[in-house]
Coordinates of C-alpha atoms in Angstrom, one line a residue:
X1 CA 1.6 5.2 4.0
X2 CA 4.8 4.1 2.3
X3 CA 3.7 6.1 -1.1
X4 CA 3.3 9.0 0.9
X5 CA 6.6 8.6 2.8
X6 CA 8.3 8.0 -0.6
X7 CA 6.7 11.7 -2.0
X8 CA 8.0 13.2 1.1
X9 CA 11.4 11.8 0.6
X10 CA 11.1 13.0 -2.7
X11 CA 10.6 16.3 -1.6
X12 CA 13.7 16.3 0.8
X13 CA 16.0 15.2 -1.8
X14 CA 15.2 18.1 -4.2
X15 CA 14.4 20.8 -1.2
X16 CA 15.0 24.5 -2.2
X17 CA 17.6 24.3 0.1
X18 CA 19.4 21.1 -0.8
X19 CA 19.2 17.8 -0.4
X20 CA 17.9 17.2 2.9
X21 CA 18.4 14.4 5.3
X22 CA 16.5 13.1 8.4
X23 CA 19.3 12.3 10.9
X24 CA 16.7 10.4 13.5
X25 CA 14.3 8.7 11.2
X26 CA 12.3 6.6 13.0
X27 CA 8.0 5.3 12.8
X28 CA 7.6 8.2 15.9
X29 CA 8.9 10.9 14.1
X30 CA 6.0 10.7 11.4
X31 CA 2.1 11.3 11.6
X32 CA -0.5 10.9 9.6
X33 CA -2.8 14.1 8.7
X34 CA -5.6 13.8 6.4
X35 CA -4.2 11.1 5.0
X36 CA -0.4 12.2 4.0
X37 CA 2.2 11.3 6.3
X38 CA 4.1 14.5 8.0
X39 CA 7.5 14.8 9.8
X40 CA 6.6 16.5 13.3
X41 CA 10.4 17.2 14.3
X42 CA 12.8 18.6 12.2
X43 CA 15.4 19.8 14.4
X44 CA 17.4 16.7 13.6
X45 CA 17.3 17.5 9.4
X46 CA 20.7 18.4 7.8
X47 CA 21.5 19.5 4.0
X48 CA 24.9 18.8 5.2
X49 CA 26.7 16.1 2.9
X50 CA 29.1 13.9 4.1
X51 CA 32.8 15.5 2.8
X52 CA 35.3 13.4 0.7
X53 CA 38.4 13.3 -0.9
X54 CA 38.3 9.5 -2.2
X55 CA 35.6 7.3 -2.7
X56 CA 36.7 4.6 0.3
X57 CA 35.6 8.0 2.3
X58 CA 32.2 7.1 1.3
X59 CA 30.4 4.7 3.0
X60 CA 27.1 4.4 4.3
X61 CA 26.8 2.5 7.1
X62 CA 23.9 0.9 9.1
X63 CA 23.5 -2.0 11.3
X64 CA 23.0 -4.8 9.1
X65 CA 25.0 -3.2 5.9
X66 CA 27.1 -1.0 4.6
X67 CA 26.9 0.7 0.9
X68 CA 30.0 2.3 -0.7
X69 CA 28.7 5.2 -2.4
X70 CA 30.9 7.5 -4.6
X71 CA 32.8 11.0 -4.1
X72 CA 32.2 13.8 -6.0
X73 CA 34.4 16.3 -7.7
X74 CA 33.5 18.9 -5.4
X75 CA 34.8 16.5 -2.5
X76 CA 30.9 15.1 -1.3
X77 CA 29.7 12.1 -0.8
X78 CA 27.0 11.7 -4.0
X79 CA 23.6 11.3 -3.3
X80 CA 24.2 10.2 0.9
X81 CA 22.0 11.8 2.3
X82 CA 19.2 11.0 -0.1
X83 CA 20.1 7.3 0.1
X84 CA 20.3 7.4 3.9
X85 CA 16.5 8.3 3.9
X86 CA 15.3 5.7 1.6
X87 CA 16.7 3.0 3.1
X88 CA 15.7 3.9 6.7
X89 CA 12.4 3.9 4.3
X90 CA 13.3 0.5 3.4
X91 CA 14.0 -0.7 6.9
X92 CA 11.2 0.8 9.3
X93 CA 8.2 0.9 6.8
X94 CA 8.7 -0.8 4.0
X95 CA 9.4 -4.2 5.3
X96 CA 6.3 -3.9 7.6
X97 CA 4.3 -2.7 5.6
X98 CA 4.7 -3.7 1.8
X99 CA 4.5 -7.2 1.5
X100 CA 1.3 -7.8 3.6
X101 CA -2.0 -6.7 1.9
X102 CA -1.8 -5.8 -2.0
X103 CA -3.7 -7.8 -4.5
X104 CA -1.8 -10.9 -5.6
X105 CA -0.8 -9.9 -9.3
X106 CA 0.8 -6.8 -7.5
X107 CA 3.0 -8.4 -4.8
X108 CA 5.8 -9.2 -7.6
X109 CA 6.1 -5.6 -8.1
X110 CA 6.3 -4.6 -4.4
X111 CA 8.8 -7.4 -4.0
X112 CA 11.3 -5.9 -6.1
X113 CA 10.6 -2.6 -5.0
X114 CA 11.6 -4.0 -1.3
X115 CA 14.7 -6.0 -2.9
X116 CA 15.5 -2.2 -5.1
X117 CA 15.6 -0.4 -1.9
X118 CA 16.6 -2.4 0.2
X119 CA 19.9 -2.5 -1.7
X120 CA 20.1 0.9 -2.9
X121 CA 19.5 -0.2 -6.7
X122 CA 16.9 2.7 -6.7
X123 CA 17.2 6.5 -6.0
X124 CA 14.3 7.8 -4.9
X125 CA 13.3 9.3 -8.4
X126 CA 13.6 5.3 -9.2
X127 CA 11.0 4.6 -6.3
X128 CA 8.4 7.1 -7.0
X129 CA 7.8 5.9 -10.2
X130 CA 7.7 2.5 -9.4
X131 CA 5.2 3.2 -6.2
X132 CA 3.2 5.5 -8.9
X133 CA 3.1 2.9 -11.4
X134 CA 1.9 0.2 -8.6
X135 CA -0.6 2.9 -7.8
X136 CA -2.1 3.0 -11.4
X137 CA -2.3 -0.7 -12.0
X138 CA -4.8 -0.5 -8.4
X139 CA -6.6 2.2 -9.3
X140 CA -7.2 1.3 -13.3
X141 CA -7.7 -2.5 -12.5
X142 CA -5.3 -3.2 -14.9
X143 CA -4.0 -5.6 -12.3
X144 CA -6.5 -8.1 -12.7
X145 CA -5.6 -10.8 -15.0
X146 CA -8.4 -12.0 -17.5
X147 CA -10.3 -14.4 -15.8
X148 CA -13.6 -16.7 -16.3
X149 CA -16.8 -14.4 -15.2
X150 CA -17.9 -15.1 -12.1
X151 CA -20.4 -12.2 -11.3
X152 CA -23.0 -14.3 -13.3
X153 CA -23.0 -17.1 -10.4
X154 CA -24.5 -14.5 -8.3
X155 CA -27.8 -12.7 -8.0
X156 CA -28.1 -9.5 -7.1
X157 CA -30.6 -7.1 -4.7
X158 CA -30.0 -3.7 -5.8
X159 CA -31.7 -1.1 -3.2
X160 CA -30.2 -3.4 0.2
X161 CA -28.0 -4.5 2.5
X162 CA -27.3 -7.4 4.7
X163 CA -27.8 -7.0 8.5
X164 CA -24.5 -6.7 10.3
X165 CA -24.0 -9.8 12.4
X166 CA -21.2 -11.5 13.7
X167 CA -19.4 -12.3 10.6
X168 CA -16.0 -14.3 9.0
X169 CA -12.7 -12.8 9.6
X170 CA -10.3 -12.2 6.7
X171 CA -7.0 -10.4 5.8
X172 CA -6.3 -7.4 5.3
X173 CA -9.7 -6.6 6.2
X174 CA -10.6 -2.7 7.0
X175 CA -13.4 -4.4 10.0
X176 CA -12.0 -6.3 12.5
X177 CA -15.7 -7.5 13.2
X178 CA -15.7 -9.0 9.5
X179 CA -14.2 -8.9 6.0
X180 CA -14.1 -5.5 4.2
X181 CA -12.3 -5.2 1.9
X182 CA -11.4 -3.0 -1.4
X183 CA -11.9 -3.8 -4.2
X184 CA -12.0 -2.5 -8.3
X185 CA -15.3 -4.0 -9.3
X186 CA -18.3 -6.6 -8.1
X187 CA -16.6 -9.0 -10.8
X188 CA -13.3 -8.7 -8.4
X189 CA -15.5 -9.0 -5.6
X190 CA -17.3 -12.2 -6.7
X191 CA -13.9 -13.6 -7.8
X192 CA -12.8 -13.2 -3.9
X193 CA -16.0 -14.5 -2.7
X194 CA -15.1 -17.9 -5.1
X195 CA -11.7 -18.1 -3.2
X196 CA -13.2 -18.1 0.4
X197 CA -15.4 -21.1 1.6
X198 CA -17.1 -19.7 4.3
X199 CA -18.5 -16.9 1.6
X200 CA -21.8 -16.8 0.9
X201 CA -22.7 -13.3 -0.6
X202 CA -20.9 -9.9 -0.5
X203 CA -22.7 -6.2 -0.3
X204 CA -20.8 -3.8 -2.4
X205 CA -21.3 0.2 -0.6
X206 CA -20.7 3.4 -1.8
X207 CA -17.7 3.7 0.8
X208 CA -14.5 4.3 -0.8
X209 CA -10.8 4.1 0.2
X210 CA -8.3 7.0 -0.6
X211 CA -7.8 5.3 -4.1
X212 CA -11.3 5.3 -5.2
X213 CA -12.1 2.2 -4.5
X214 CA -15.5 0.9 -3.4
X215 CA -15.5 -1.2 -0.1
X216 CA -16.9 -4.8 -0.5
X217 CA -18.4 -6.3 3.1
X218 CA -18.6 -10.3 2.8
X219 CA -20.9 -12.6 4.1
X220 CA -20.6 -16.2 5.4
X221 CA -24.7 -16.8 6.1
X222 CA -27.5 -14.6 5.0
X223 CA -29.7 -13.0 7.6
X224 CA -32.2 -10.1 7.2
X225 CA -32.2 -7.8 4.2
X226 CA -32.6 -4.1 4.7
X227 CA -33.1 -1.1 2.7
X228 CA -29.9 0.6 1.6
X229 CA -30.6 2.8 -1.9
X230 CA -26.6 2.7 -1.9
X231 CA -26.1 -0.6 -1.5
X232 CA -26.3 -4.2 -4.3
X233 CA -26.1 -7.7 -2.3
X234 CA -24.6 -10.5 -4.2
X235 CA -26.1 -13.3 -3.3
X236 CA -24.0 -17.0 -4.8
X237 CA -27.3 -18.6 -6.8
X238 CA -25.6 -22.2 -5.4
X239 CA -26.6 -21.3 -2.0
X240 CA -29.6 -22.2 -0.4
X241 CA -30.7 -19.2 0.1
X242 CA -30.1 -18.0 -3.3
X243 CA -32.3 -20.7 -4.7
X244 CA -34.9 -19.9 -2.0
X245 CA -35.1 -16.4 -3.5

Protein backbone atom coordinates (compact mmCIF):
# COMPACT_ATOMS: atom_id res chain seq x y z
CA UNK A 1 0.00 0.00 0.00
CA UNK A 2 2.45 2.64 1.06
CA UNK A 3 4.85 1.72 -2.13
CA UNK A 4 2.05 2.21 -4.18
CA UNK A 5 0.95 5.55 -2.60
CA UNK A 6 4.65 6.65 -2.84
CA UNK A 7 4.52 5.78 -7.03
CA UNK A 8 1.41 7.71 -7.18
CA UNK A 9 2.84 10.63 -5.42
CA UNK A 10 5.54 10.33 -7.63
CA UNK A 11 3.44 10.64 -10.45
CA UNK A 12 1.69 13.90 -9.13
CA UNK A 13 4.88 15.65 -8.53
CA UNK A 14 6.16 15.29 -12.13
CA UNK A 15 2.45 15.41 -13.80
CA UNK A 16 2.39 16.73 -17.40
CA UNK A 17 0.69 19.44 -15.98
CA UNK A 18 2.81 20.37 -13.04
CA UNK A 19 3.34 19.50 -9.85
CA UNK A 20 0.20 18.43 -8.49
CA UNK A 21 -1.12 18.47 -4.99
CA UNK A 22 -3.98 16.66 -3.12
CA UNK A 23 -5.65 19.52 -1.09
CA UNK A 24 -7.91 16.74 1.07
CA UNK A 25 -5.69 13.88 1.47
CA UNK A 26 -7.12 11.57 3.63
CA UNK A 27 -7.25 7.14 3.95
CA UNK A 28 -11.07 7.76 2.27
CA UNK A 29 -9.99 9.39 -0.68
CA UNK A 30 -7.90 6.30 -1.84
CA UNK A 31 -8.89 2.62 -3.06
CA UNK A 32 -7.32 -0.17 -3.81
CA UNK A 33 -7.77 -1.73 -7.47
CA UNK A 34 -5.99 -4.80 -8.49
CA UNK A 35 -3.72 -4.17 -6.15
CA UNK A 36 -2.45 -0.36 -6.89
CA UNK A 37 -3.88 2.21 -4.82
CA UNK A 38 -6.11 4.95 -6.79
CA UNK A 39 -7.36 8.46 -5.90
CA UNK A 40 -11.28 8.36 -6.49
CA UNK A 41 -11.72 12.34 -6.12
CA UNK A 42 -9.85 14.70 -7.64
CA UNK A 43 -11.79 17.71 -7.59
CA UNK A 44 -9.78 18.94 -4.61
CA UNK A 45 -6.11 18.57 -6.72
CA UNK A 46 -4.30 21.88 -7.51
CA UNK A 47 -0.90 22.56 -9.54
CA UNK A 48 -1.29 25.79 -7.92
CA UNK A 49 2.01 26.70 -5.79
CA UNK A 50 1.99 28.58 -2.98
CA UNK A 51 3.33 32.45 -4.20
CA UNK A 52 6.32 34.15 -2.46
CA UNK A 53 8.36 37.01 -2.33
CA UNK A 54 10.79 35.91 0.78
CA UNK A 55 11.41 32.73 2.17
CA UNK A 56 9.55 33.46 5.85
CA UNK A 57 6.47 33.42 3.08
CA UNK A 58 7.09 29.76 2.96
CA UNK A 59 5.93 27.70 5.46
CA UNK A 60 4.27 24.58 5.50
CA UNK A 61 2.18 24.07 8.19
CA UNK A 62 0.24 21.18 9.76
CA UNK A 63 -1.00 20.35 13.09
CA UNK A 64 1.78 18.98 14.91
CA UNK A 65 4.62 20.97 12.76
CA UNK A 66 5.54 23.31 10.69
CA UNK A 67 8.53 23.19 7.85
CA UNK A 68 10.02 26.36 6.36
CA UNK A 69 10.61 25.57 2.95
CA UNK A 70 12.34 28.03 0.52
CA UNK A 71 11.20 30.73 -2.23
CA UNK A 72 12.03 30.58 -5.62
CA UNK A 73 13.24 33.08 -8.02
CA UNK A 74 10.16 33.08 -9.89
CA UNK A 75 8.38 34.02 -6.50
CA UNK A 76 7.00 30.08 -5.55
CA UNK A 77 7.22 28.29 -2.79
CA UNK A 78 9.86 25.31 -3.99
CA UNK A 79 8.72 22.00 -4.00
CA UNK A 80 5.22 22.74 -1.48
CA UNK A 81 3.08 21.05 -2.93
CA UNK A 82 5.13 17.96 -3.43
CA UNK A 83 6.16 18.05 0.21
CA UNK A 84 2.57 18.61 1.36
CA UNK A 85 1.70 15.15 -0.12
CA UNK A 86 4.43 13.10 1.30
CA UNK A 87 4.01 14.07 4.60
CA UNK A 88 0.19 13.62 4.69
CA UNK A 89 1.93 10.17 3.30
CA UNK A 90 3.94 10.18 6.37
CA UNK A 91 1.12 10.93 8.73
CA UNK A 92 -2.03 8.85 7.57
CA UNK A 93 -0.22 5.73 6.15
CA UNK A 94 2.97 5.53 6.85
CA UNK A 95 2.86 5.57 10.56
CA UNK A 96 0.05 2.87 10.49
CA UNK A 97 1.26 0.94 8.37
CA UNK A 98 5.20 0.79 8.14
CA UNK A 99 6.49 -0.30 11.26
CA UNK A 100 4.19 -3.29 11.86
CA UNK A 101 4.93 -6.39 9.75
CA UNK A 102 8.30 -6.40 7.70
CA UNK A 103 10.94 -8.91 8.37
CA UNK A 104 13.15 -7.96 11.17
CA UNK A 105 16.53 -7.11 9.26
CA UNK A 106 14.22 -4.70 7.22
CA UNK A 107 12.57 -2.69 10.04
CA UNK A 108 15.88 -0.44 10.38
CA UNK A 109 15.33 0.68 6.93
CA UNK A 110 11.59 1.49 7.24
CA UNK A 111 12.44 3.26 10.39
CA UNK A 112 14.39 5.89 8.81
CA UNK A 113 12.27 6.06 5.96
CA UNK A 114 9.35 7.03 8.71
CA UNK A 115 12.02 9.44 10.56
CA UNK A 116 13.06 10.85 6.51
CA UNK A 117 9.52 11.69 5.90
CA UNK A 118 8.32 12.46 8.59
CA UNK A 119 10.69 15.42 8.68
CA UNK A 120 10.86 16.21 5.15
CA UNK A 121 14.69 14.97 4.84
CA UNK A 122 13.34 13.16 1.65
CA UNK A 123 11.64 14.42 -1.56
CA UNK A 124 9.70 12.04 -2.94
CA UNK A 125 12.40 10.95 -5.64
CA UNK A 126 14.36 10.30 -2.14
CA UNK A 127 11.43 7.96 -1.09
CA UNK A 128 10.86 5.89 -4.07
CA UNK A 129 14.22 4.75 -4.12
CA UNK A 130 14.41 3.89 -0.70
CA UNK A 131 10.76 2.02 -0.75
CA UNK A 132 12.24 0.32 -4.18
CA UNK A 133 15.38 -0.62 -2.55
CA UNK A 134 13.37 -2.14 0.57
CA UNK A 135 11.43 -3.90 -2.08
CA UNK A 136 14.51 -5.64 -3.69
CA UNK A 137 16.08 -6.71 -0.43
CA UNK A 138 12.26 -8.73 0.11
CA UNK A 139 11.97 -9.98 -2.98
CA UNK A 140 15.91 -11.16 -3.59
CA UNK A 141 16.22 -12.47 0.01
CA UNK A 142 19.09 -10.56 0.40
CA UNK A 143 17.52 -9.51 3.67
CA UNK A 144 18.26 -12.61 5.42
CA UNK A 145 21.33 -12.58 7.37
CA UNK A 146 23.62 -15.77 7.16
CA UNK A 147 22.39 -18.03 9.55
CA UNK A 148 23.00 -21.77 10.90
CA UNK A 149 20.70 -24.27 8.52
CA UNK A 150 17.86 -25.13 10.03
CA UNK A 151 15.77 -26.81 7.18
CA UNK A 152 17.90 -30.03 7.93
CA UNK A 153 15.97 -30.37 11.46
CA UNK A 154 13.01 -30.99 9.52
CA UNK A 155 11.59 -33.80 7.33
CA UNK A 156 9.78 -33.28 4.61
CA UNK A 157 6.38 -34.89 2.69
CA UNK A 158 6.51 -33.60 -0.71
CA UNK A 159 3.05 -34.39 -2.56
CA UNK A 160 0.73 -33.12 0.96
CA UNK A 161 -0.78 -30.99 3.06
CA UNK A 162 -1.82 -30.77 6.65
CA UNK A 163 -5.61 -30.81 7.38
CA UNK A 164 -6.80 -27.35 8.28
CA UNK A 165 -7.77 -27.35 11.97
CA UNK A 166 -8.04 -24.83 14.50
CA UNK A 167 -4.57 -23.63 14.52
CA UNK A 168 -1.95 -20.98 16.48
CA UNK A 169 -2.40 -17.39 15.90
CA UNK A 170 0.54 -15.19 14.82
CA UNK A 171 1.49 -11.71 13.53
CA UNK A 172 1.13 -10.38 10.69
CA UNK A 173 -0.49 -13.41 9.61
CA UNK A 174 -2.52 -13.31 6.07
CA UNK A 175 -5.32 -16.07 8.13
CA UNK A 176 -6.87 -14.96 10.95
CA UNK A 177 -7.82 -18.70 11.59
CA UNK A 178 -3.94 -19.39 11.78
CA UNK A 179 -0.40 -18.27 10.87
CA UNK A 180 0.34 -17.63 7.09
CA UNK A 181 2.74 -16.06 6.41
CA UNK A 182 5.31 -14.99 3.48
CA UNK A 183 8.06 -16.00 3.25
CA UNK A 184 11.50 -16.15 0.63
CA UNK A 185 12.35 -19.80 1.14
CA UNK A 186 11.48 -23.20 3.32
CA UNK A 187 15.01 -22.41 5.05
CA UNK A 188 13.21 -18.90 6.15
CA UNK A 189 10.30 -20.80 6.87
CA UNK A 190 12.06 -23.33 9.21
CA UNK A 191 14.06 -20.49 10.78
CA UNK A 192 10.46 -18.91 11.87
CA UNK A 193 9.11 -22.22 12.89
CA UNK A 194 12.57 -22.32 15.45
CA UNK A 195 11.44 -18.93 16.84
CA UNK A 196 7.79 -19.99 17.78
CA UNK A 197 7.20 -22.64 20.46
CA UNK A 198 3.94 -23.73 19.82
CA UNK A 199 5.38 -24.69 16.08
CA UNK A 200 5.51 -28.03 15.13
CA UNK A 201 5.70 -28.21 11.17
CA UNK A 202 4.85 -25.66 8.39
CA UNK A 203 3.26 -26.53 4.73
CA UNK A 204 4.91 -24.41 2.18
CA UNK A 205 1.93 -23.78 -1.03
CA UNK A 206 2.22 -22.61 -4.26
CA UNK A 207 0.15 -19.31 -3.15
CA UNK A 208 2.09 -16.24 -3.67
CA UNK A 209 1.80 -12.66 -2.48
CA UNK A 210 2.04 -9.61 -4.98
CA UNK A 211 5.93 -9.91 -4.45
CA UNK A 212 6.40 -13.35 -5.44
CA UNK A 213 6.54 -14.76 -2.49
CA UNK A 214 5.35 -18.26 -1.51
CA UNK A 215 2.88 -18.38 1.45
CA UNK A 216 4.04 -20.63 4.40
CA UNK A 217 0.83 -22.06 6.72
CA UNK A 218 2.30 -23.18 10.27
CA UNK A 219 1.36 -25.78 12.45
CA UNK A 220 1.27 -26.19 16.29
CA UNK A 221 0.13 -30.22 16.30
CA UNK A 222 -0.01 -32.58 13.38
CA UNK A 223 -3.31 -34.10 12.34
CA UNK A 224 -4.20 -35.89 9.09
CA UNK A 225 -2.06 -35.64 5.92
CA UNK A 226 -3.73 -35.13 2.59
CA UNK A 227 -2.75 -35.14 -0.96
CA UNK A 228 -1.70 -31.78 -2.30
CA UNK A 229 0.83 -32.38 -5.60
CA UNK A 230 1.55 -28.48 -4.74
CA UNK A 231 2.15 -28.69 -1.50
CA UNK A 232 5.82 -29.96 0.91
CA UNK A 233 5.04 -30.38 4.81
CA UNK A 234 7.90 -29.76 7.11
CA UNK A 235 7.68 -31.73 9.70
CA UNK A 236 10.49 -30.78 13.05
CA UNK A 237 12.31 -34.50 13.23
CA UNK A 238 12.40 -33.58 17.39
CA UNK A 239 8.70 -33.98 17.50
CA UNK A 240 6.95 -36.90 18.30
CA UNK A 241 5.46 -37.27 15.44
CA UNK A 242 8.40 -36.70 13.36
CA UNK A 243 10.15 -39.58 14.98
CA UNK A 244 6.96 -41.64 14.66
CA UNK A 245 7.28 -41.22 10.85
Amino acid sequence: ICLSLVKLLFYLAHSPLGSIVLLDFQPRQFVMVDGNLKVTDMDDASTEELSCKEDKDCTLDFPTKSFPLKCSAVGKCEGINEKKNLFNAYRYFFTYLLPHSAPPALRPLLSDILNATGDLLYGINETLQAFEKVLHLYKSGLYLQKRPLLLKDYISLKGFQIVEGEGYKCWPSYSHLGCLLSVHSAEEAAAICNSQSQCQSFTITQQRTWTGRPLASFQSSLTDLIPDANAVVYIKRSSSSGESL
